[in-house]
Amino acid sequence: MSDKPWGGAFEQPTDQLLEKFSESVSFDHRLYAQDIRGSIAHARMLAAVGVLTGEERDQIVEGLATIGEEIAAGQFAFRTSLEDVHMNIERVLTERIGDVGRKLHTGRSRNDQVSTDFRLWIRDAIDHLDHLAKNLQRAFVHRATLDEGVILPGYTHMQRAQPVLAAHYWLAYVEKLERDRQRLADCRRRVNQLPLGTAALAGTTIPINRQMVADELEFEGVVANSLDSSSDRDFALEFGFVLTQISLHLSGWAEEWILWCTTEFGFLKLPDAFCTGSSIMPQKKNPDGVELIRGKTARVVGNLQALITLVKGLPLAYNRDLQEDKERVFDSFDTVAACLELATPMVAGAELQRENIAAGIDRGYLDATTLMEYLITAGVPQRTAHELIGKLVGTAMKKNCRLADLDLAEFTAAHELLDDNVYEVLGVRRAVEAFKSLGSTNPALVAEQVEAWKQRLT
Ligand code: ARG
């Protein structure tokens, strides 16, 4: 009555509604290459332990390889009635090579098969993302060289705070991406454990060799406990979080650039190739690319939320709920990969509006903290120095001038240690040069960092 590979005990065909509702091949076909690779490794192992003859193994391996080529070429018709990518491939194999194909599923279940395929897929995805993130890091480091010497106002609370080198600003994003790459590498270690061979949930009575399969598929080890293994989606959640973290980093960068492109800021010009226009306002050049990078973070965060909620309260071993994991992971991967890919030429191609930035750099008393630290270095307690310089800033605000425009008499009246040497630390250029601490925006230290990153990213 049922044409399903699992239909032996069934007396009715599957209802059309359930068939449509439960199929996954419409999206898990993306696992086909991993499924074939995993099945080939499984077949080779079955032959090595004497379950298949050498001839049977070769028939299976060749049949699978041909199916793989056909799928890659778009010449394979997936059938919804066969539920998922695993049963589609196995059924067609059997239709072609006959009963030998019916031996392939020995000692395994779709529960360990899907987990194996998914881990292989995520492993490839991680490697691809690492490559994309590294390219974006390179673009930021390149900018650090292009914009050497440019000083930007640094903000806290979106209020002007202290001056920073543009190179220092760009390297901040290089660091964030570096941590993302470390997280990818760390996630990869836990992804890279073989579940295959845990079979349905309890293992198998067939004398399989899991280590052999792990070696062939380049897994670092085998998952130890079969019950844990068939229920475990930690690796998918972790990957979902790493993708979310990358997205969050990109969204902050995007937000800054959206602001920088405004007339009010006027800090940045995006190339026309990376702007879009308005259908009604002829003058508009909108930063839609960066806005969408900011916006797409929402779906990546949503996907992670869905994954977390999916596994909440699930009992041990396989439950069909787990089929819902793949679309969320695929979508987050596609989204973040596209964002990284788009961000790279934008970062490389944008131009700082140096004149605008320089014209406004003296606004906001960016050198006030440096002057305070000058007094502290001369021996004045921090709280006292803070108050004194605060008063001087107040005076300058009333006069609508810079600290450097105040008369020497005004400085010495505020504190006797404020002699004409103060002019040596005032102004953003001198303020930037006065920084000393490791990790600060001090030009020599920043230049060292740029050099170090160039070496690291070659
Ligand atoms: N399509 C299923 C999934 O993605 C494969 C595993 C199905 N296992 C089962 N016992 N029905 O999770």
Short mmCIF file of C-alpha atoms and ligand atoms in Angstrom, two decimals:
data_model
loop_
_atom_site.label_atom_id
_atom_site.label_comp_id
_atom_site.label_asym_id
_atom_site.label_seq_id
_atom_site.Cartn_x
_atom_site.Cartn_y
_atom_site.Cartn_z
CA MET A 1 0.00 0.00 0.00
CA SER A 2 2.89 2.37 0.65
CA ASP A 3 5.77 3.06 -1.71
CA LYS A 4 7.84 4.49 1.14
CA PRO A 5 11.13 2.86 2.08
CA TRP A 6 9.62 2.56 5.56
CA GLY A 7 6.18 1.38 4.37
CA GLY A 8 6.25 -2.36 5.21
CA ALA A 9 3.89 -2.23 8.14
CA PHE A 10 1.57 0.40 6.63
CA GLU A 11 -1.86 -0.43 5.31
CA GLN A 12 -2.66 2.97 3.83
CA PRO A 13 -0.70 5.35 1.62
CA THR A 14 0.37 8.60 3.20
CA ASP A 15 -2.26 11.32 3.11
CA GLN A 16 -1.39 14.02 0.58
CA LEU A 17 -1.61 16.66 3.25
CA LEU A 18 0.91 14.94 5.48
CA GLU A 19 3.19 14.20 2.56
CA LYS A 20 3.32 17.86 1.59
CA PHE A 21 3.58 18.97 5.19
CA SER A 22 6.42 16.69 6.18
CA GLU A 23 8.65 16.63 3.12
CA SER A 24 12.06 18.22 3.46
CA VAL A 25 13.62 17.50 0.09
CA SER A 26 12.58 20.94 -1.15
CA PHE A 27 15.29 22.36 1.10
CA ASP A 28 17.50 19.51 2.30
CA HIS A 29 18.48 18.79 -1.32
CA ARG A 30 21.24 21.24 -0.44
CA LEU A 31 22.83 18.40 1.53
CA TYR A 32 23.15 16.17 -1.52
CA ALA A 33 26.95 16.36 -1.92
CA GLN A 34 27.47 15.63 1.76
CA ASP A 35 24.90 12.83 1.67
CA ILE A 36 26.70 11.16 -1.22
CA ARG A 37 30.11 11.61 0.35
CA GLY A 38 28.84 10.13 3.62
CA SER A 39 27.18 7.18 1.87
CA ILE A 40 30.32 6.39 -0.11
CA ALA A 41 32.38 6.35 3.09
CA HIS A 42 29.73 4.16 4.73
CA ALA A 43 29.73 1.70 1.81
CA ARG A 44 33.53 1.44 1.84
CA MET A 45 33.45 0.72 5.55
CA LEU A 46 30.70 -1.91 5.10
CA ALA A 47 32.94 -3.66 2.58
CA ALA A 48 35.97 -3.41 4.86
CA VAL A 49 34.09 -5.17 7.67
CA GLY A 50 32.73 -7.84 5.33
CA VAL A 51 29.10 -6.74 5.04
CA LEU A 52 29.47 -5.91 1.33
CA THR A 53 31.64 -7.63 -1.25
CA GLY A 54 34.19 -5.54 -3.09
CA GLU A 55 32.04 -5.73 -6.20
CA GLU A 56 28.91 -4.59 -4.36
CA ARG A 57 30.85 -1.70 -2.86
CA ASP A 58 32.08 -0.61 -6.28
CA GLN A 59 28.59 -0.72 -7.76
CA ILE A 60 27.26 1.42 -4.93
CA VAL A 61 30.14 3.90 -5.03
CA GLU A 62 29.89 4.33 -8.79
CA GLY A 63 26.12 4.63 -8.70
CA LEU A 64 26.31 7.29 -5.98
CA ALA A 65 29.02 9.22 -7.80
CA THR A 66 26.91 9.32 -10.98
CA ILE A 67 23.87 10.53 -9.05
CA GLY A 68 26.05 13.25 -7.53
CA GLU A 69 27.14 14.43 -10.96
CA GLU A 70 23.57 14.47 -12.22
CA ILE A 71 22.35 16.50 -9.26
CA ALA A 72 25.22 18.96 -9.71
CA ALA A 73 24.26 19.33 -13.37
CA GLY A 74 20.58 19.87 -12.52
CA GLN A 75 19.58 16.62 -14.20
CA PHE A 76 18.10 14.83 -11.23
CA ALA A 77 14.38 14.89 -10.46
CA PHE A 78 13.80 14.91 -6.69
CA ARG A 79 10.47 13.35 -5.67
CA THR A 80 8.49 14.86 -2.84
CA SER A 81 6.91 11.46 -2.18
CA LEU A 82 10.35 10.26 -1.08
CA GLU A 83 10.42 12.84 1.71
CA ASP A 84 14.02 13.87 1.92
CA VAL A 85 17.33 13.98 0.13
CA HIS A 86 18.51 10.76 1.79
CA MET A 87 15.63 8.59 0.57
CA ASN A 88 15.65 10.20 -2.88
CA ILE A 89 19.25 9.31 -3.48
CA GLU A 90 18.99 5.82 -2.03
CA ARG A 91 15.83 4.99 -3.99
CA VAL A 92 17.26 6.08 -7.32
CA LEU A 93 20.45 4.17 -6.59
CA THR A 94 18.39 1.03 -6.01
CA GLU A 95 16.30 1.60 -9.11
CA ARG A 96 19.53 1.68 -11.08
CA ILE A 97 21.75 -0.99 -9.52
CA GLY A 98 19.06 -3.27 -8.15
CA ASP A 99 19.06 -5.15 -4.86
CA VAL A 100 22.64 -4.21 -4.02
CA GLY A 101 21.36 -0.70 -3.40
CA ARG A 102 19.08 -2.10 -0.71
CA LYS A 103 22.16 -3.02 1.34
CA LEU A 104 23.51 0.52 1.67
CA HIS A 105 21.37 1.42 4.67
CA THR A 106 22.86 -1.41 6.76
CA GLY A 107 23.98 -0.31 10.21
CA ARG A 108 22.74 3.25 9.90
CA SER A 109 19.53 5.25 10.17
CA ARG A 110 18.44 8.53 8.71
CA ASN A 111 18.85 9.95 12.20
CA ASP A 112 22.62 9.59 12.19
CA GLN A 113 22.74 10.14 8.44
CA VAL A 114 21.10 13.56 8.56
CA SER A 115 23.27 14.65 11.45
CA THR A 116 26.39 13.54 9.56
CA ASP A 117 25.34 15.35 6.38
CA PHE A 118 24.46 18.50 8.29
CA ARG A 119 27.77 18.52 10.16
CA LEU A 120 29.68 18.06 6.89
CA TRP A 121 27.67 20.88 5.34
CA ILE A 122 28.25 23.25 8.27
CA ARG A 123 31.95 22.38 8.23
CA ASP A 124 32.18 23.53 4.60
CA ALA A 125 30.07 26.58 5.40
CA ILE A 126 32.44 27.52 8.23
CA ASP A 127 35.44 27.28 5.93
CA HIS A 128 33.73 29.47 3.36
CA LEU A 129 32.73 32.08 5.94
CA ASP A 130 36.26 32.18 7.31
CA HIS A 131 37.50 32.99 3.83
CA LEU A 132 34.89 35.74 3.38
CA ALA A 133 35.57 37.25 6.81
CA LYS A 134 39.30 37.26 6.07
CA ASN A 135 38.68 39.12 2.81
CA LEU A 136 36.70 41.75 4.68
CA GLN A 137 39.49 42.06 7.25
CA ARG A 138 41.91 42.66 4.40
CA ALA A 139 39.67 45.40 3.02
CA PHE A 140 39.64 47.15 6.41
CA VAL A 141 43.44 46.86 6.74
CA HIS A 142 43.81 48.26 3.24
CA ARG A 143 41.67 51.24 4.30
CA ALA A 144 43.94 51.77 7.31
CA THR A 145 46.80 52.33 4.86
CA LEU A 146 44.72 54.47 2.48
CA ASP A 147 43.52 56.73 5.29
CA GLU A 148 46.85 56.96 7.10
CA GLY A 149 47.08 60.12 9.17
CA VAL A 150 43.37 61.00 8.95
CA ILE A 151 41.88 61.89 12.34
CA LEU A 152 38.25 61.16 13.15
CA PRO A 153 36.20 62.32 16.08
CA GLY A 154 35.63 59.34 18.38
CA TYR A 155 32.19 59.14 19.98
CA THR A 156 30.68 57.75 23.15
CA HIS A 157 26.90 58.07 23.60
CA MET A 158 27.10 59.42 20.02
CA GLN A 159 28.65 62.56 21.54
CA ARG A 160 32.10 63.73 20.52
CA ALA A 161 34.62 62.27 22.93
CA GLN A 162 38.29 61.96 21.91
CA PRO A 163 40.15 62.02 18.60
CA VAL A 164 41.10 58.71 16.97
CA LEU A 165 43.08 57.82 13.90
CA ALA A 166 40.94 56.53 11.03
CA ALA A 167 43.33 53.56 10.88
CA HIS A 168 42.54 52.80 14.52
CA TYR A 169 38.84 52.89 13.70
CA TRP A 170 39.24 50.46 10.78
CA LEU A 171 41.34 48.08 12.85
CA ALA A 172 38.58 47.93 15.47
CA TYR A 173 36.50 46.05 12.89
CA VAL A 174 39.45 43.84 11.97
CA GLU A 175 39.61 42.77 15.63
CA LYS A 176 35.88 42.04 15.80
CA LEU A 177 36.10 39.92 12.67
CA GLU A 178 39.14 38.14 14.09
CA ARG A 179 37.12 37.07 17.12
CA ASP A 180 34.37 35.93 14.76
CA ARG A 181 36.90 33.80 12.90
CA GLN A 182 38.13 32.35 16.18
CA ARG A 183 34.54 31.52 17.10
CA LEU A 184 34.09 29.81 13.72
CA ALA A 185 37.22 27.74 14.31
CA ASP A 186 36.09 26.82 17.79
CA CYS A 187 32.61 25.89 16.60
CA ARG A 188 34.19 23.77 13.85
CA ARG A 189 35.90 21.55 16.43
CA ARG A 190 32.58 20.49 17.94
CA VAL A 191 30.87 20.25 14.54
CA ASN A 192 33.65 17.96 13.38
CA GLN A 193 32.65 14.82 15.30
CA LEU A 194 31.11 11.87 13.47
CA PRO A 195 27.60 10.78 14.50
CA LEU A 196 27.25 8.08 11.81
CA GLY A 197 27.05 4.61 13.30
CA THR A 198 24.93 5.61 16.25
CA ALA A 199 22.14 4.34 13.97
CA ALA A 200 18.60 5.07 15.17
CA LEU A 201 19.44 5.82 18.82
CA ALA A 202 21.10 2.83 20.47
CA GLY A 203 23.81 1.78 18.03
CA THR A 204 23.77 -1.33 15.86
CA THR A 205 24.47 -5.05 16.09
CA ILE A 206 26.31 -4.88 12.74
CA PRO A 207 30.11 -4.90 13.33
CA ILE A 208 30.68 -1.44 11.79
CA ASN A 209 33.92 0.55 12.07
CA ARG A 210 33.03 4.12 12.93
CA GLN A 211 36.63 5.27 13.20
CA MET A 212 37.25 4.26 9.60
CA VAL A 213 34.31 6.38 8.42
CA ALA A 214 35.48 9.28 10.59
CA ASP A 215 38.94 9.10 9.03
CA GLU A 216 37.62 9.01 5.49
CA LEU A 217 35.30 11.96 6.10
CA GLU A 218 38.03 13.85 7.96
CA PHE A 219 36.14 14.07 11.23
CA GLU A 220 38.34 14.67 14.25
CA GLY A 221 36.58 12.01 16.30
CA VAL A 222 33.39 10.00 16.76
CA VAL A 223 30.50 11.10 18.98
CA ALA A 224 30.71 8.84 22.02
CA ASN A 225 27.10 8.32 23.13
CA SER A 226 24.50 7.23 20.58
CA LEU A 227 21.54 8.70 22.50
CA ASP A 228 23.27 12.04 22.85
CA SER A 229 24.38 11.94 19.23
CA SER A 230 20.97 11.49 17.65
CA SER A 231 19.42 14.33 19.64
CA ASP A 232 22.38 16.73 19.53
CA ARG A 233 21.94 19.94 17.59
CA ASP A 234 24.28 22.01 19.78
CA PHE A 235 26.54 22.41 16.77
CA ALA A 236 23.75 23.99 14.72
CA LEU A 237 22.86 26.40 17.53
CA GLU A 238 26.48 27.34 18.06
CA PHE A 239 26.89 27.98 14.37
CA GLY A 240 23.68 30.03 14.45
CA PHE A 241 25.14 32.13 17.24
CA VAL A 242 28.46 32.70 15.47
CA LEU A 243 26.51 33.85 12.41
CA THR A 244 24.47 36.13 14.63
CA GLN A 245 27.59 37.63 16.18
CA ILE A 246 29.03 38.37 12.74
CA SER A 247 25.73 39.94 11.75
CA LEU A 248 25.64 42.07 14.89
CA HIS A 249 29.16 43.33 14.18
CA LEU A 250 28.22 44.19 10.62
CA SER A 251 25.03 45.92 11.76
CA GLY A 252 26.98 48.31 14.01
CA TRP A 253 29.37 49.13 11.21
CA ALA A 254 26.45 49.61 8.81
CA GLU A 255 24.71 51.96 11.22
CA GLU A 256 27.83 54.11 11.50
CA TRP A 257 28.22 54.30 7.77
CA ILE A 258 24.57 55.19 7.26
CA LEU A 259 25.11 58.12 9.63
CA TRP A 260 28.40 59.05 8.02
CA CYS A 261 26.71 59.25 4.61
CA THR A 262 24.20 61.84 5.82
CA THR A 263 24.57 65.49 4.85
CA GLU A 264 24.72 66.25 8.58
CA PHE A 265 27.81 64.10 9.08
CA GLY A 266 29.27 64.24 5.58
CA PHE A 267 32.12 61.89 6.55
CA LEU A 268 31.79 59.30 3.82
CA LYS A 269 31.05 58.94 0.15
CA LEU A 270 29.95 55.56 -1.14
CA PRO A 271 30.68 54.82 -4.80
CA ASP A 272 27.59 55.19 -7.01
CA ALA A 273 27.87 51.50 -7.80
CA PHE A 274 26.95 50.81 -4.18
CA CYS A 275 24.10 53.31 -3.84
CA THR A 276 20.56 53.28 -5.16
CA GLY A 277 18.31 56.14 -6.19
CA SER A 278 14.81 57.29 -5.43
CA SER A 279 11.99 56.88 -7.93
CA ILE A 280 10.61 60.30 -7.03
CA MET A 281 13.50 62.44 -5.71
CA PRO A 282 16.10 62.89 -8.45
CA GLN A 283 18.90 64.05 -6.14
CA LYS A 284 18.93 60.99 -3.88
CA LYS A 285 21.78 58.53 -3.48
CA ASN A 286 20.75 56.13 -0.78
CA PRO A 287 23.01 53.72 1.10
CA ASP A 288 20.56 50.81 0.65
CA GLY A 289 23.30 48.19 0.70
CA VAL A 290 24.44 49.05 4.21
CA GLU A 291 20.85 49.59 5.34
CA LEU A 292 20.00 46.07 4.21
CA ILE A 293 23.06 44.65 5.94
CA ARG A 294 21.73 46.30 9.11
CA GLY A 295 18.21 45.06 8.37
CA LYS A 296 19.13 41.49 7.53
CA THR A 297 20.58 41.10 11.01
CA ALA A 298 16.96 40.76 12.14
CA ARG A 299 16.43 37.51 10.28
CA VAL A 300 19.74 36.06 11.47
CA VAL A 301 18.78 36.85 15.06
CA GLY A 302 15.30 35.42 14.40
CA ASN A 303 16.77 32.21 13.00
CA LEU A 304 18.87 31.74 16.13
CA GLN A 305 15.82 32.35 18.27
CA ALA A 306 13.93 29.72 16.26
CA LEU A 307 16.74 27.16 16.68
CA ILE A 308 16.89 27.73 20.42
CA THR A 309 13.14 27.40 20.77
CA LEU A 310 13.13 24.31 18.55
CA VAL A 311 15.28 22.23 20.90
CA LYS A 312 13.73 23.45 24.12
CA GLY A 313 12.17 20.53 25.98
CA LEU A 314 12.93 17.94 23.32
CA PRO A 315 13.43 14.51 24.85
CA LEU A 316 16.50 12.43 24.01
CA ALA A 317 17.18 10.85 20.63
CA TYR A 318 15.66 11.86 17.32
CA ASN A 319 12.40 13.77 17.11
CA ARG A 320 11.01 15.01 13.81
CA ASP A 321 11.00 18.57 15.12
CA LEU A 322 14.71 18.52 14.36
CA GLN A 323 13.98 18.69 10.64
CA GLU A 324 13.14 22.35 11.23
CA ASP A 325 16.79 23.16 11.96
CA LYS A 326 18.07 23.19 8.40
CA GLU A 327 16.17 26.06 6.81
CA ARG A 328 17.09 28.36 9.68
CA VAL A 329 20.79 27.50 9.37
CA PHE A 330 20.75 27.71 5.56
CA ASP A 331 19.07 31.08 5.68
CA SER A 332 21.46 32.53 8.25
CA PHE A 333 24.45 31.24 6.31
CA ASP A 334 23.19 32.60 2.98
CA THR A 335 22.40 35.94 4.57
CA VAL A 336 25.69 36.41 6.40
CA ALA A 337 27.76 35.19 3.45
CA ALA A 338 26.00 37.69 1.17
CA CYS A 339 26.53 40.50 3.70
CA LEU A 340 30.25 39.76 4.02
CA GLU A 341 30.58 39.55 0.27
CA LEU A 342 28.88 42.88 -0.29
CA ALA A 343 30.64 44.64 2.59
CA THR A 344 34.11 43.88 1.20
CA PRO A 345 34.03 45.98 -2.01
CA MET A 346 32.06 48.70 -0.19
CA VAL A 347 34.75 49.02 2.48
CA ALA A 348 37.45 49.00 -0.18
CA GLY A 349 35.68 51.51 -2.43
CA ALA A 350 34.25 54.12 -0.06
CA GLU A 351 35.97 57.47 0.38
CA LEU A 352 36.39 59.42 3.58
CA GLN A 353 35.38 63.04 3.02
CA ARG A 354 38.61 64.28 4.48
CA GLU A 355 37.92 67.99 4.03
CA ASN A 356 34.57 67.83 5.78
CA ILE A 357 36.01 65.78 8.61
CA ALA A 358 38.97 68.13 9.05
CA ALA A 359 36.73 71.23 8.86
CA GLY A 360 34.70 70.05 11.86
CA ILE A 361 37.36 68.23 13.86
CA ASP A 362 37.97 71.15 16.24
CA ARG A 363 34.40 71.07 17.45
CA GLY A 364 33.52 69.14 20.58
CA TYR A 365 36.66 69.65 22.70
CA LEU A 366 38.18 66.33 21.69
CA ASP A 367 41.46 67.40 23.38
CA ALA A 368 39.96 68.20 26.81
CA THR A 369 40.79 64.80 28.31
CA THR A 370 44.37 65.04 27.04
CA LEU A 371 44.73 68.41 28.77
CA MET A 372 43.32 66.92 31.96
CA GLU A 373 45.87 64.09 31.79
CA TYR A 374 48.62 66.67 31.24
CA LEU A 375 47.69 68.19 34.61
CA ILE A 376 47.49 64.77 36.26
CA THR A 377 50.96 63.92 34.96
CA ALA A 378 52.18 67.18 36.51
CA GLY A 379 50.93 65.95 39.90
CA VAL A 380 47.34 67.22 40.22
CA PRO A 381 44.80 64.63 41.52
CA GLN A 382 42.44 63.37 38.80
CA ARG A 383 39.23 64.70 40.38
CA THR A 384 40.77 68.15 40.78
CA ALA A 385 42.16 68.19 37.25
CA HIS A 386 38.78 67.06 35.86
CA GLU A 387 36.99 69.92 37.56
CA LEU A 388 39.55 72.54 36.52
CA ILE A 389 39.55 71.53 32.86
CA GLY A 390 35.76 71.30 32.96
CA LYS A 391 35.67 74.94 33.96
CA LEU A 392 38.08 75.88 31.17
CA VAL A 393 35.87 74.02 28.67
CA GLY A 394 32.95 76.01 30.03
CA THR A 395 34.85 79.25 29.43
CA ALA A 396 35.75 78.22 25.87
CA MET A 397 32.12 77.22 25.19
CA LYS A 398 30.92 80.66 26.23
CA LYS A 399 33.49 82.26 23.95
CA ASN A 400 32.64 79.79 21.24
CA CYS A 401 36.31 78.94 20.74
CA ARG A 402 38.68 75.99 21.03
CA LEU A 403 40.71 75.28 24.17
CA ALA A 404 43.81 76.19 22.14
CA ASP A 405 42.33 79.66 21.52
CA LEU A 406 42.22 80.57 25.22
CA ASP A 407 44.88 83.02 26.47
CA LEU A 408 47.79 81.78 28.52
CA ALA A 409 46.53 84.01 31.36
CA GLU A 410 43.27 82.06 31.44
CA PHE A 411 45.16 78.78 31.76
CA THR A 412 47.51 79.98 34.49
CA ALA A 413 44.61 81.51 36.36
CA ALA A 414 42.96 78.09 36.36
CA HIS A 415 46.13 76.38 37.66
CA GLU A 416 49.72 77.48 37.99
CA LEU A 417 50.98 74.28 36.30
CA LEU A 418 49.09 75.23 33.16
CA ASP A 419 51.95 77.21 31.58
CA ASP A 420 52.61 77.77 27.89
CA ASN A 421 53.49 74.07 27.49
CA VAL A 422 49.74 73.39 27.33
CA TYR A 423 49.77 74.42 23.70
CA GLU A 424 51.97 71.36 23.09
CA VAL A 425 49.09 68.99 23.87
CA LEU A 426 46.17 71.00 22.53
CA GLY A 427 44.60 70.41 19.13
CA VAL A 428 43.50 66.99 17.88
CA ARG A 429 46.78 66.13 16.14
CA ARG A 430 48.84 66.67 19.29
CA ALA A 431 46.17 65.01 21.40
CA VAL A 432 46.37 61.87 19.25
CA GLU A 433 50.16 61.87 19.47
CA ALA A 434 50.01 62.20 23.25
CA PHE A 435 48.33 58.80 23.71
CA LYS A 436 50.72 56.25 25.17
CA SER A 437 48.89 53.16 26.41
CA LEU A 438 49.03 49.82 24.65
CA GLY A 439 46.00 49.47 22.39
CA SER A 440 45.49 53.24 22.20
CA THR A 441 45.25 55.38 19.08
CA ASN A 442 48.92 56.47 19.40
CA PRO A 443 50.19 56.75 15.79
CA ALA A 444 53.31 54.62 16.25
CA LEU A 445 51.33 51.88 17.98
CA VAL A 446 48.62 51.98 15.32
CA ALA A 447 51.25 51.78 12.57
CA GLU A 448 52.68 48.68 14.27
CA GLN A 449 49.21 47.13 14.39
CA VAL A 450 48.59 47.85 10.71
CA GLU A 451 51.89 46.20 9.86
CA ALA A 452 51.15 43.20 12.09
CA TRP A 453 47.72 42.70 10.49
CA LYS A 454 49.19 42.92 7.01
CA GLN A 455 51.55 40.09 7.93
CA ARG A 456 48.84 38.02 9.59
CA LEU A 457 46.42 38.31 6.69
CA THR A 458 48.78 37.44 3.86
N1 ARG B 1 14.41 14.65 6.94
C1 ARG B 1 14.73 14.26 8.26
C2 ARG B 1 15.37 15.46 9.02
O1 ARG B 1 15.76 16.35 8.37
C3 ARG B 1 15.70 13.13 8.24
C4 ARG B 1 15.62 12.21 9.42
C5 ARG B 1 14.30 11.56 9.45
N2 ARG B 1 14.27 10.49 10.41
C6 ARG B 1 13.14 9.87 10.70
N3 ARG B 1 13.20 8.93 11.55
N4 ARG B 1 12.00 10.24 10.20
O2 ARG B 1 15.44 15.48 10.20
#
